[in-house]
Amino acid sequence: MKEHDCSPLTDFIEYPAKEMLSRSADFYDNIKRRHSIRKFSDRPVAREVIENCIKAAGTAPSGANHQPWQFVAISDPEIKRQVREQAENHERGFYSGRAGDEWLDALKPLGTDDQKPYLEIAPWLIAIFSEKKGGITKGEENTNYYVHESVGIATGFLINALHNAGLATLTHTPKPMSFLNKICQRTDNDRAYMLLIAGYPADDATIPHHATVKKSLDDIATFL
Ligand code: IYR
């Protein structure tokens, strides 16, 4: 095999211009129904759904295609209990001063606090890790590139896949998150990137008004 061996692009789909327009609008209509929620139902979700969504995340582009990510999907009640216990321990310190006044003020409209019952109630917690060293084949120890960018994109794919499947999510970043390494049995090569909570919303789930305010196209885009 040549080092830059290629195969033809066979799975690209071109849509007629009108359909392209309606598809772009439909996607926007769909994705704008994604909301972070903090009250989950304990209704179970099939593991195969989570597997498919992680497979979708794994198709994300990454630096040198090293795919510097690891997804640890947790449904075991005892492991979820440990995650909750340790996350709440850290969050207590965060909310009782470590965050600083400016950060706490910024969070006030979201109504968050150090209580994280959803970490035990939701059927799935997906701990996402970035990998410092790696390579295209599992077990390699080469330098990974653009790790933060790559894992961020894969996480976006995962959130999108879960939403598309009909699940609600919460991006949760307990601070610090290093406690997840031990619980998830990851080595020092892995860095906890995010904890994604996934499941059905509770009947009384709400979204803070603050979170529904999205900047306009004019505010976020410039066309030159
Ligand atoms: N990790 C904390 C605090 C928190 C921080 C940000 I930035 C948020 O957008 C929301 C919460 C918590 O989960 O409560």
CSV table of C-alpha atoms and ligand atoms in Angstrom, one decimal:
chain,number,residue,atom,x,y,z
A,1,MET,CA,0.0,0.0,0.0
A,2,LYS,CA,1.2,3.5,-0.9
A,3,GLU,CA,1.4,5.8,2.1
A,4,HIS,CA,-1.3,8.0,0.6
A,5,ASP,CA,-3.5,5.2,-0.9
A,6,CYS,CA,-7.0,6.5,-1.7
A,7,SER,CA,-10.4,5.1,-2.7
A,8,PRO,CA,-13.1,6.9,-4.7
A,9,LEU,CA,-15.7,8.9,-2.8
A,10,THR,CA,-18.8,6.8,-3.4
A,11,ASP,CA,-21.2,7.6,-0.5
A,12,PHE,CA,-21.5,11.4,-1.0
A,13,ILE,CA,-25.2,12.3,-1.7
A,14,GLU,CA,-26.0,15.4,-3.7
A,15,TYR,CA,-29.4,16.9,-3.2
A,16,PRO,CA,-31.2,19.2,-5.6
A,17,ALA,CA,-30.9,22.8,-4.6
A,18,LYS,CA,-34.5,23.0,-3.3
A,19,GLU,CA,-34.1,19.9,-1.2
A,20,MET,CA,-30.7,21.2,0.1
A,21,LEU,CA,-32.5,24.3,1.3
A,22,SER,CA,-35.3,22.4,3.0
A,23,ARG,CA,-32.9,19.9,4.6
A,24,SER,CA,-30.8,22.7,6.0
A,25,ALA,CA,-34.0,24.3,7.5
A,26,ASP,CA,-35.3,21.0,8.8
A,27,PHE,CA,-32.0,20.3,10.5
A,28,TYR,CA,-32.1,23.7,12.2
A,29,ASP,CA,-35.7,23.1,13.3
A,30,ASN,CA,-34.7,19.8,14.7
A,31,ILE,CA,-31.5,20.8,16.5
A,32,LYS,CA,-33.0,23.8,18.1
A,33,ARG,CA,-35.2,21.4,20.1
A,34,ARG,CA,-32.1,20.2,21.8
A,35,HIS,CA,-32.0,21.5,25.4
A,36,SER,CA,-29.8,20.6,28.3
A,37,ILE,CA,-32.0,19.3,31.1
A,38,ARG,CA,-31.3,18.4,34.7
A,39,LYS,CA,-34.3,16.3,35.6
A,40,PHE,CA,-34.1,12.8,34.0
A,41,SER,CA,-36.5,9.9,34.2
A,42,ASP,CA,-35.1,6.5,35.3
A,43,ARG,CA,-36.7,4.8,32.2
A,44,PRO,CA,-34.1,2.5,30.8
A,45,VAL,CA,-32.6,3.1,27.3
A,46,ALA,CA,-31.2,0.1,25.3
A,47,ARG,CA,-27.5,-0.2,25.2
A,48,GLU,CA,-27.6,-0.7,21.5
A,49,VAL,CA,-28.9,2.9,21.1
A,50,ILE,CA,-25.9,4.2,23.1
A,51,GLU,CA,-23.6,2.0,21.0
A,52,ASN,CA,-24.9,3.4,17.8
A,53,CYS,CA,-24.6,7.0,19.0
A,54,ILE,CA,-21.0,6.3,20.1
A,55,LYS,CA,-20.3,4.8,16.7
A,56,ALA,CA,-21.6,8.0,15.2
A,57,ALA,CA,-19.3,10.1,17.4
A,58,GLY,CA,-16.4,7.9,16.4
A,59,THR,CA,-16.8,9.1,12.7
A,60,ALA,CA,-15.8,12.6,13.7
A,61,PRO,CA,-12.8,14.1,12.0
A,62,SER,CA,-9.7,14.2,14.2
A,63,GLY,CA,-6.1,15.3,14.0
A,64,ALA,CA,-4.2,12.9,11.7
A,65,ASN,CA,-7.3,10.7,12.1
A,66,HIS,CA,-5.9,9.4,15.5
A,67,GLN,CA,-9.3,9.5,17.0
A,68,PRO,CA,-8.0,10.6,20.4
A,69,TRP,CA,-11.1,9.8,22.4
A,70,GLN,CA,-12.6,7.2,24.7
A,71,PHE,CA,-16.2,6.9,25.7
A,72,VAL,CA,-17.0,5.1,28.9
A,73,ALA,CA,-20.8,4.4,29.0
A,74,ILE,CA,-22.0,3.8,32.5
A,75,SER,CA,-25.3,2.2,33.4
A,76,ASP,CA,-24.2,0.2,36.5
A,77,PRO,CA,-26.0,1.7,39.5
A,78,GLU,CA,-23.1,1.3,41.9
A,79,ILE,CA,-20.7,3.1,39.5
A,80,LYS,CA,-23.3,5.8,38.9
A,81,ARG,CA,-23.6,6.2,42.7
A,82,GLN,CA,-19.8,6.6,43.0
A,83,VAL,CA,-19.8,9.2,40.2
A,84,ARG,CA,-22.6,11.1,41.9
A,85,GLU,CA,-20.9,11.0,45.3
A,86,GLN,CA,-17.6,12.3,44.1
A,87,ALA,CA,-19.1,14.8,41.7
A,88,GLU,CA,-21.2,16.3,44.5
A,89,ASN,CA,-18.2,16.4,46.8
A,90,HIS,CA,-16.2,18.4,44.3
A,91,GLU,CA,-19.2,20.6,43.4
A,92,ARG,CA,-19.8,21.5,47.1
A,93,GLY,CA,-16.3,23.1,47.1
A,94,PHE,CA,-17.0,24.8,43.8
A,95,TYR,CA,-20.3,26.3,44.8
A,96,SER,CA,-19.1,27.2,48.3
A,97,GLY,CA,-16.3,29.5,47.1
A,98,ARG,CA,-13.8,27.9,44.8
A,99,ALA,CA,-15.7,29.1,41.7
A,100,GLY,CA,-15.4,32.8,42.7
A,101,ASP,CA,-18.2,35.3,42.6
A,102,GLU,CA,-18.1,36.2,38.9
A,103,TRP,CA,-18.6,32.5,37.9
A,104,LEU,CA,-21.3,31.9,40.5
A,105,ASP,CA,-23.1,35.0,39.3
A,106,ALA,CA,-23.0,33.7,35.7
A,107,LEU,CA,-24.6,30.4,36.8
A,108,LYS,CA,-27.4,32.0,38.8
A,109,PRO,CA,-29.9,32.2,35.9
A,110,LEU,CA,-29.4,28.4,35.3
A,111,GLY,CA,-30.3,27.6,38.9
A,112,THR,CA,-27.6,24.9,39.2
A,113,ASP,CA,-26.2,23.8,42.6
A,114,ASP,CA,-24.1,21.1,44.1
A,115,GLN,CA,-26.9,18.5,44.1
A,116,LYS,CA,-26.7,16.1,41.1
A,117,PRO,CA,-29.3,13.4,41.6
A,118,TYR,CA,-29.5,12.9,37.8
A,119,LEU,CA,-26.1,11.2,38.0
A,120,GLU,CA,-27.9,8.3,39.6
A,121,ILE,CA,-31.3,8.6,38.1
A,122,ALA,CA,-30.5,8.8,34.3
A,123,PRO,CA,-30.0,5.5,32.7
A,124,TRP,CA,-26.7,6.4,31.0
A,125,LEU,CA,-23.6,8.5,31.9
A,126,ILE,CA,-21.1,8.7,29.2
A,127,ALA,CA,-17.7,9.8,30.4
A,128,ILE,CA,-15.6,11.2,27.5
A,129,PHE,CA,-11.9,11.1,27.8
A,130,SER,CA,-9.2,12.7,25.5
A,131,GLU,CA,-6.0,10.8,24.9
A,132,LYS,CA,-2.7,12.5,25.0
A,133,LYS,CA,-0.8,9.8,23.2
A,134,GLY,CA,-2.2,7.4,20.7
A,135,GLY,CA,-2.4,6.7,17.0
A,136,ILE,CA,-4.7,5.3,14.3
A,137,THR,CA,-4.4,1.8,15.8
A,138,LYS,CA,-5.3,1.1,19.4
A,139,GLY,CA,-2.3,0.8,21.7
A,140,GLU,CA,0.0,3.1,19.7
A,141,GLU,CA,1.8,5.8,21.7
A,142,ASN,CA,2.4,8.5,19.1
A,143,THR,CA,1.7,12.2,19.6
A,144,ASN,CA,-2.0,13.1,19.1
A,145,TYR,CA,-2.8,16.4,17.4
A,146,TYR,CA,-5.5,18.9,17.9
A,147,VAL,CA,-6.8,16.7,20.8
A,148,HIS,CA,-9.2,19.3,22.3
A,149,GLU,CA,-10.7,20.2,18.9
A,150,SER,CA,-11.1,16.6,17.9
A,151,VAL,CA,-12.7,15.4,21.1
A,152,GLY,CA,-15.0,18.5,21.0
A,153,ILE,CA,-16.2,17.7,17.6
A,154,ALA,CA,-16.8,14.0,18.5
A,155,THR,CA,-18.7,15.1,21.6
A,156,GLY,CA,-20.8,17.4,19.3
A,157,PHE,CA,-21.5,14.4,17.1
A,158,LEU,CA,-22.5,12.3,20.1
A,159,ILE,CA,-24.9,15.0,21.5
A,160,ASN,CA,-26.4,15.3,18.0
A,161,ALA,CA,-26.8,11.5,17.6
A,162,LEU,CA,-28.4,11.2,21.0
A,163,HIS,CA,-30.8,14.0,20.3
A,164,ASN,CA,-31.6,12.5,16.9
A,165,ALA,CA,-32.4,9.2,18.6
A,166,GLY,CA,-34.9,10.9,20.8
A,167,LEU,CA,-32.9,11.2,24.0
A,168,ALA,CA,-32.3,14.3,26.2
A,169,THR,CA,-28.8,15.1,27.4
A,170,LEU,CA,-26.8,17.2,29.8
A,171,THR,CA,-23.2,18.3,29.3
A,172,HIS,CA,-21.8,18.1,32.7
A,173,THR,CA,-18.3,19.2,33.8
A,174,PRO,CA,-17.8,18.6,37.5
A,175,LYS,CA,-14.7,20.5,38.5
A,176,PRO,CA,-12.2,18.9,38.8
A,177,MET,CA,-13.1,15.8,36.7
A,178,SER,CA,-10.0,13.7,37.3
A,179,PHE,CA,-11.9,11.5,39.8
A,180,LEU,CA,-13.4,9.9,36.7
A,181,ASN,CA,-10.1,8.3,35.7
A,182,LYS,CA,-10.1,6.0,38.7
A,183,ILE,CA,-13.8,5.2,38.5
A,184,CYS,CA,-13.6,4.5,34.8
A,185,GLN,CA,-10.3,2.7,35.1
A,186,ARG,CA,-8.4,5.0,32.7
A,187,THR,CA,-4.7,5.6,32.8
A,188,ASP,CA,-2.9,8.9,33.1
A,189,ASN,CA,-2.8,9.1,29.3
A,190,ASP,CA,-6.5,9.9,29.5
A,191,ARG,CA,-7.9,13.2,30.5
A,192,ALA,CA,-11.6,13.5,31.5
A,193,TYR,CA,-13.2,15.8,29.0
A,194,MET,CA,-16.9,15.8,29.8
A,195,LEU,CA,-19.6,13.8,31.4
A,196,LEU,CA,-22.6,13.4,29.2
A,197,ILE,CA,-25.9,12.4,30.9
A,198,ALA,CA,-28.4,10.8,28.6
A,199,GLY,CA,-31.9,9.5,29.0
A,200,TYR,CA,-35.6,10.5,28.9
A,201,PRO,CA,-36.6,13.7,30.5
A,202,ALA,CA,-38.6,13.5,33.7
A,203,ASP,CA,-42.2,14.6,33.3
A,204,ASP,CA,-41.4,17.8,35.2
A,205,ALA,CA,-38.2,18.6,33.4
A,206,THR,CA,-37.7,22.3,32.7
A,207,ILE,CA,-35.4,24.5,30.7
A,208,PRO,CA,-34.1,27.7,32.3
A,209,HIS,CA,-35.2,30.8,30.3
A,210,HIS,CA,-31.6,31.9,30.2
A,211,ALA,CA,-30.7,28.8,28.2
A,212,THR,CA,-33.3,29.4,25.6
A,213,VAL,CA,-31.8,32.8,24.5
A,214,LYS,CA,-29.7,32.1,21.5
A,215,LYS,CA,-27.8,34.8,19.6
A,216,SER,CA,-29.1,35.8,16.2
A,217,LEU,CA,-27.5,34.9,13.0
A,218,ASP,CA,-26.3,38.5,12.7
A,219,ASP,CA,-24.7,38.2,16.1
A,220,ILE,CA,-22.8,35.0,15.4
A,221,ALA,CA,-22.0,35.2,11.7
A,222,THR,CA,-20.3,37.5,9.2
A,223,PHE,CA,-20.5,36.9,5.5
A,224,LEU,CA,-17.7,38.5,3.5
B,1,IYR,N1,-20.0,22.2,37.0
B,1,IYR,C1,-21.0,22.9,37.7
B,1,IYR,C2,-21.0,24.3,37.4
B,1,IYR,C3,-21.5,24.7,36.0
B,1,IYR,C4,-20.6,25.4,35.2
B,1,IYR,C5,-21.0,25.8,34.0
B,1,IYR,I1,-19.7,27.0,32.9
B,1,IYR,C6,-22.3,25.6,33.5
B,1,IYR,O1,-22.7,26.1,32.3
B,1,IYR,C7,-23.2,24.9,34.4
B,1,IYR,C8,-22.8,24.4,35.6
B,1,IYR,C9,-22.3,22.2,37.7
B,1,IYR,O2,-22.5,21.3,36.9
B,1,IYR,O3,-23.2,22.5,38.5
